[in-house]
PDB file of C-alpha atoms in Angstrom:
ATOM      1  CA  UNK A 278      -1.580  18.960  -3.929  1.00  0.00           C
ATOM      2  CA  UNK A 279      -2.388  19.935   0.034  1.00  0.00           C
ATOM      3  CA  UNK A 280       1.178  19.268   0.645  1.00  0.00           C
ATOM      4  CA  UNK A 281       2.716  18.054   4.422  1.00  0.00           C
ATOM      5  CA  UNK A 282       1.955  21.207   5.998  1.00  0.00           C
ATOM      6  CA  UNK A 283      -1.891  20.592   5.774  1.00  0.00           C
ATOM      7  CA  UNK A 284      -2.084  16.764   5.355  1.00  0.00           C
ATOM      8  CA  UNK A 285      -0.369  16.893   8.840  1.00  0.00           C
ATOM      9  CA  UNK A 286      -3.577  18.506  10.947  1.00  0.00           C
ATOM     10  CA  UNK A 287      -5.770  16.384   8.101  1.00  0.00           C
ATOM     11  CA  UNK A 288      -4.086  12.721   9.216  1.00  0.00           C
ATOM     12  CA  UNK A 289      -4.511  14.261  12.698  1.00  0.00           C
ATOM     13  CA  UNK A 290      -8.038  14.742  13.039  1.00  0.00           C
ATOM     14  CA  UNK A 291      -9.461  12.220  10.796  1.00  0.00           C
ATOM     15  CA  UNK A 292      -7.011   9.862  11.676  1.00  0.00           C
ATOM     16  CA  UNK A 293      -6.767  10.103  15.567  1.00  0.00           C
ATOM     17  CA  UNK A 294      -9.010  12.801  16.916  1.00  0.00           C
ATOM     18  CA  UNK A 295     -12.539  11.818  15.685  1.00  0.00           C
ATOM     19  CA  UNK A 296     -11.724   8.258  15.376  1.00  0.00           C
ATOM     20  CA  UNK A 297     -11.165   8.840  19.383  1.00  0.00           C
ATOM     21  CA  UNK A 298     -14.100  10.210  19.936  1.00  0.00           C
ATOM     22  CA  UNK A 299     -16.206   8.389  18.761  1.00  0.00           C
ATOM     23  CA  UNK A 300     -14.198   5.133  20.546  1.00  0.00           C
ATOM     24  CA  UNK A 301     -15.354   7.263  23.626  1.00  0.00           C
ATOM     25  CA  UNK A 302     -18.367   7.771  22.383  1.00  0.00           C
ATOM     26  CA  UNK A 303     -18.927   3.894  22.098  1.00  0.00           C
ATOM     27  CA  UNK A 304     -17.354   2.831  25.076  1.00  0.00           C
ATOM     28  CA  UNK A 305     -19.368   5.045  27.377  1.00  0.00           C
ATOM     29  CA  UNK A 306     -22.690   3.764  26.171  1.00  0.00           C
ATOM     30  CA  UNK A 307     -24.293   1.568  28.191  1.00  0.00           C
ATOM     31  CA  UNK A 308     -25.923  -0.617  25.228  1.00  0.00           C
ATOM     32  CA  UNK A 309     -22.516  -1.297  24.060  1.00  0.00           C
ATOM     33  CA  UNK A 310     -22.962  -2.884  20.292  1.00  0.00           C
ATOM     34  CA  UNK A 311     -19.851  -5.504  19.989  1.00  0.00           C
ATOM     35  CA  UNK A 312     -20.229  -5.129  16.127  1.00  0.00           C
ATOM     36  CA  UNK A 313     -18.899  -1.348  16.481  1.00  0.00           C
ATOM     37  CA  UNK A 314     -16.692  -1.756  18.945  1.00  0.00           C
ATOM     38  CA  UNK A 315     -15.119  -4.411  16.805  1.00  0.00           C
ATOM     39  CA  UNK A 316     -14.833  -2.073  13.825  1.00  0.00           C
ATOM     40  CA  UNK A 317     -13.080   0.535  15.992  1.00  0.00           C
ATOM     41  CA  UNK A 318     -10.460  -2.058  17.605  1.00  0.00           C
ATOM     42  CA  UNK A 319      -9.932  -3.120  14.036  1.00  0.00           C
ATOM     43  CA  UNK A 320      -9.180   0.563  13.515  1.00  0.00           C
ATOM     44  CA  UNK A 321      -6.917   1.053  15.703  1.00  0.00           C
ATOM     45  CA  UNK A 322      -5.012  -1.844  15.134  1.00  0.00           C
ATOM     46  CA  UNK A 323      -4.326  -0.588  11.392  1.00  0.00           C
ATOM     47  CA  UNK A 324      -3.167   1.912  12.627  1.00  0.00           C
ATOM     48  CA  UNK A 325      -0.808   1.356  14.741  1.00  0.00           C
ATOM     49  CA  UNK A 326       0.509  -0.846  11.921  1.00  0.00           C
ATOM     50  CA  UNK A 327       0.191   1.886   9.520  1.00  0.00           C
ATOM     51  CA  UNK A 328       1.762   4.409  11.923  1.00  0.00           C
ATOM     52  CA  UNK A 329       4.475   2.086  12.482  1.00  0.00           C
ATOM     53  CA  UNK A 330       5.354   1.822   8.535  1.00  0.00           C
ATOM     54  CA  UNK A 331       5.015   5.543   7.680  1.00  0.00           C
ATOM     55  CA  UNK A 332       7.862   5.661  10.152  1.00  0.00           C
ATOM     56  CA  UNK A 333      10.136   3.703   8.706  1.00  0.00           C
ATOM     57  CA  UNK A 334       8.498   4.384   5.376  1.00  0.00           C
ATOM     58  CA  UNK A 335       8.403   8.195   5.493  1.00  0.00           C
ATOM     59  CA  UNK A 336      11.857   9.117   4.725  1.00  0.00           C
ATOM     60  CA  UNK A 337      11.903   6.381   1.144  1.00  0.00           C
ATOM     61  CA  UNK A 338       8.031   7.377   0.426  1.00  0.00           C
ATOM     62  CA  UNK A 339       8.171  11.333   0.943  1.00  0.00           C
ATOM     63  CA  UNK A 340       8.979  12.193  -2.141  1.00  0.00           C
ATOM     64  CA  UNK A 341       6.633  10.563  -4.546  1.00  0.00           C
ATOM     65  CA  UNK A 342       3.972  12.988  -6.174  1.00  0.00           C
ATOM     66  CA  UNK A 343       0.881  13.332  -3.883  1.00  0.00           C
ATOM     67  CA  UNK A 344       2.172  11.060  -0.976  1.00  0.00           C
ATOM     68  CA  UNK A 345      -0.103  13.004   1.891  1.00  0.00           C
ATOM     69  CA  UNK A 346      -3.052  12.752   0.010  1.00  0.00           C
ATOM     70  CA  UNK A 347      -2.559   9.749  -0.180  1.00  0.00           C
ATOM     71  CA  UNK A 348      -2.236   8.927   3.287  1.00  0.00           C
ATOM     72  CA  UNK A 349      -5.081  11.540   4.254  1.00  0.00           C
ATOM     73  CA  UNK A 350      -7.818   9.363   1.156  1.00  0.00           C
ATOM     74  CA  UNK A 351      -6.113   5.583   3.388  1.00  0.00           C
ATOM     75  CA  UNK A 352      -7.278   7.302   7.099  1.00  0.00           C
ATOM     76  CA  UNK A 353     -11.016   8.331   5.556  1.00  0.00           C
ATOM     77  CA  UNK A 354     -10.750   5.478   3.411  1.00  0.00           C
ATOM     78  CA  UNK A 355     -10.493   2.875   6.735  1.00  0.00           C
ATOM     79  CA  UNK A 356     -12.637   4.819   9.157  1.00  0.00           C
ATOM     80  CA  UNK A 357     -15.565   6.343   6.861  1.00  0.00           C
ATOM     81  CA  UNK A 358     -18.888   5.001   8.284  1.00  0.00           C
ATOM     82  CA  UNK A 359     -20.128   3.774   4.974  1.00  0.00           C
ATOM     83  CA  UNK A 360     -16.877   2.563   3.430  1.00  0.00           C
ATOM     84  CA  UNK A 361     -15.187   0.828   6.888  1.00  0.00           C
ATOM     85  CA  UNK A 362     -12.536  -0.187   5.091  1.00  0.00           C
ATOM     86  CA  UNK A 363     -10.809  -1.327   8.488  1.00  0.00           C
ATOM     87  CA  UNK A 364     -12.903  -4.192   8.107  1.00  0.00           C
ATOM     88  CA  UNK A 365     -11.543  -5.126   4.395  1.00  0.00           C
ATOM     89  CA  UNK A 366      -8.207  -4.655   5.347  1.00  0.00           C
ATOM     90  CA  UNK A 367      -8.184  -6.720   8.935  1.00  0.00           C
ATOM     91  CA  UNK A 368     -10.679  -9.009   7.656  1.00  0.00           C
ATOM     92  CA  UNK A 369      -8.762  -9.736   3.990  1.00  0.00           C
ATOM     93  CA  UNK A 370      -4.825  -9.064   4.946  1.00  0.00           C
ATOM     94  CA  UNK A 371      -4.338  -8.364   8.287  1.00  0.00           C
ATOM     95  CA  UNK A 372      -6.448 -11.211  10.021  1.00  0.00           C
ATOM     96  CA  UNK A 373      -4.949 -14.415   7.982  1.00  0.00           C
ATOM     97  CA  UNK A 374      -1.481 -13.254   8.329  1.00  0.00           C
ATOM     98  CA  UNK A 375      -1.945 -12.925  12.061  1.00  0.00           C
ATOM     99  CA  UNK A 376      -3.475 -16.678  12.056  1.00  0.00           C
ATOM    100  CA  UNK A 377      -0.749 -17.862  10.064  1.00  0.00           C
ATOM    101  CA  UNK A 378       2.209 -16.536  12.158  1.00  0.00           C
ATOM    102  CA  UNK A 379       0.826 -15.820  15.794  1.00  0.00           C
ATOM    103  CA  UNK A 380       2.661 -18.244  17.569  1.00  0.00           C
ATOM    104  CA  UNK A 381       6.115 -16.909  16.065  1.00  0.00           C
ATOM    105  CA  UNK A 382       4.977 -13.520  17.062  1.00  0.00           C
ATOM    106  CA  UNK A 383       3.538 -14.284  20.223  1.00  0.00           C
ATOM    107  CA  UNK A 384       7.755 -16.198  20.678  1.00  0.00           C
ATOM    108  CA  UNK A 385       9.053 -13.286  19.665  1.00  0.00           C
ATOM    109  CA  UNK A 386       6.964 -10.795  21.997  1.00  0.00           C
ATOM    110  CA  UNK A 387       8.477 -12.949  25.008  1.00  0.00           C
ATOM    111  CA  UNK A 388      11.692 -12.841  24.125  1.00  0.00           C
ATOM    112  CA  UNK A 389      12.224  -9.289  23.296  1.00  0.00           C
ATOM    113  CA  UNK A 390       9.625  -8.922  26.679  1.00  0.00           C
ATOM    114  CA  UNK A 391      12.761 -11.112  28.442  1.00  0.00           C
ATOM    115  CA  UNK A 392      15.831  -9.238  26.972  1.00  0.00           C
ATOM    116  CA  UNK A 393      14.059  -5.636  27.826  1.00  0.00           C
ATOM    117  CA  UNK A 394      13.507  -7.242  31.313  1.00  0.00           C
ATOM    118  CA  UNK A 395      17.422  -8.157  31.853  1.00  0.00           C
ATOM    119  CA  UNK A 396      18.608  -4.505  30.132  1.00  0.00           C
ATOM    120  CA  UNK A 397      16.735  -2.842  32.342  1.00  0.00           C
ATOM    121  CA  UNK A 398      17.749  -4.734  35.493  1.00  0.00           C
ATOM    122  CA  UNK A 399      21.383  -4.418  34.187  1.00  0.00           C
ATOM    123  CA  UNK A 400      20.994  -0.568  33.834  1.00  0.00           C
ATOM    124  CA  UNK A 401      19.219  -0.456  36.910  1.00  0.00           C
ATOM    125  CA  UNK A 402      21.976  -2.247  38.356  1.00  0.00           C
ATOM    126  CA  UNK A 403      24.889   0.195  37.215  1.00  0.00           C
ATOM    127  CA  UNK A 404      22.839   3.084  38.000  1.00  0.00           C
ATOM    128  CA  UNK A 405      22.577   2.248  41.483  1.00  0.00           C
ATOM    129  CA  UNK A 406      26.241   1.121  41.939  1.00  0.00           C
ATOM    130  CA  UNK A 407      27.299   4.592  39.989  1.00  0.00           C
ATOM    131  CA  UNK A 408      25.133   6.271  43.273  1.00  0.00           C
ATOM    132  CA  UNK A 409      26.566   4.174  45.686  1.00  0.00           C
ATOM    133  CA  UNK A 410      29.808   5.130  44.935  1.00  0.00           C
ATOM    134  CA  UNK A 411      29.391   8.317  44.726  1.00  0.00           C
ATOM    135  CA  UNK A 412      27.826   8.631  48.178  1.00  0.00           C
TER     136      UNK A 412
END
């Protein structure tokens, strides 16, 4: 078991730092292939979906046996140039669910878009009458 305190700089590096790079890598080329750059958007958009769940998941999850390796065999598992699971995943899970339910998403994404909107105009609102008054 590598435990937290090296599946930490693992999930780091294979899961952000070279996956980065070589986003840079691709994006700076001036024969940019749409097939890779496809792959590493599909990347990234696991995860940030699986970034999001170990969040919220972290705290249930921690404690089963072998948890971080876990995690650090799903990052090499969806970026590995020969394996690309990224592709499985968006192209078997990810992808059809996202057809299915876009529009309710894309509802959703205005509405909490709105209501963040009038918060912040409120707050902005009470902060600037809390000056005023002082002044």
């Amino acid at each position: 078991m590598i435990g937290s305190i090296l599946a930490r700089p693992l999930l780091m590096v294979f899961g952000y730092v070279y996956p980065a790079y070589e986003c840079y890598k691709f994006v700076e080329r001036r024969d940019l292939e749409m097939d890779q750059l496809k792959i590493w958007c599909q990347y990234w958009i696991i995860v940030a979906l699986l970034t999001t769940c170990e969040r919220v998941g972290d705290n249930v999850l921690c404690w089963l046996p072998l948890y971080d390796e876990v995690k650090v065999a799903l990052v090499l598992y969806i970026w590995h140039p020969k394996i690309r699971g990224s592709r499985h995943i968006y192209g078997s899970f990810l992808k059809p669910y996202m057809v299915k339910h876009e529009m309710d998403i894309d509802l959703y994404v205005v509405k909490v878009r709105d209501t963040a909107a009038l918060i912040t105009t409120w707050l902005w609102q009470k902060i600037l009458s809390y000056y005023s008054k002082e002044m």
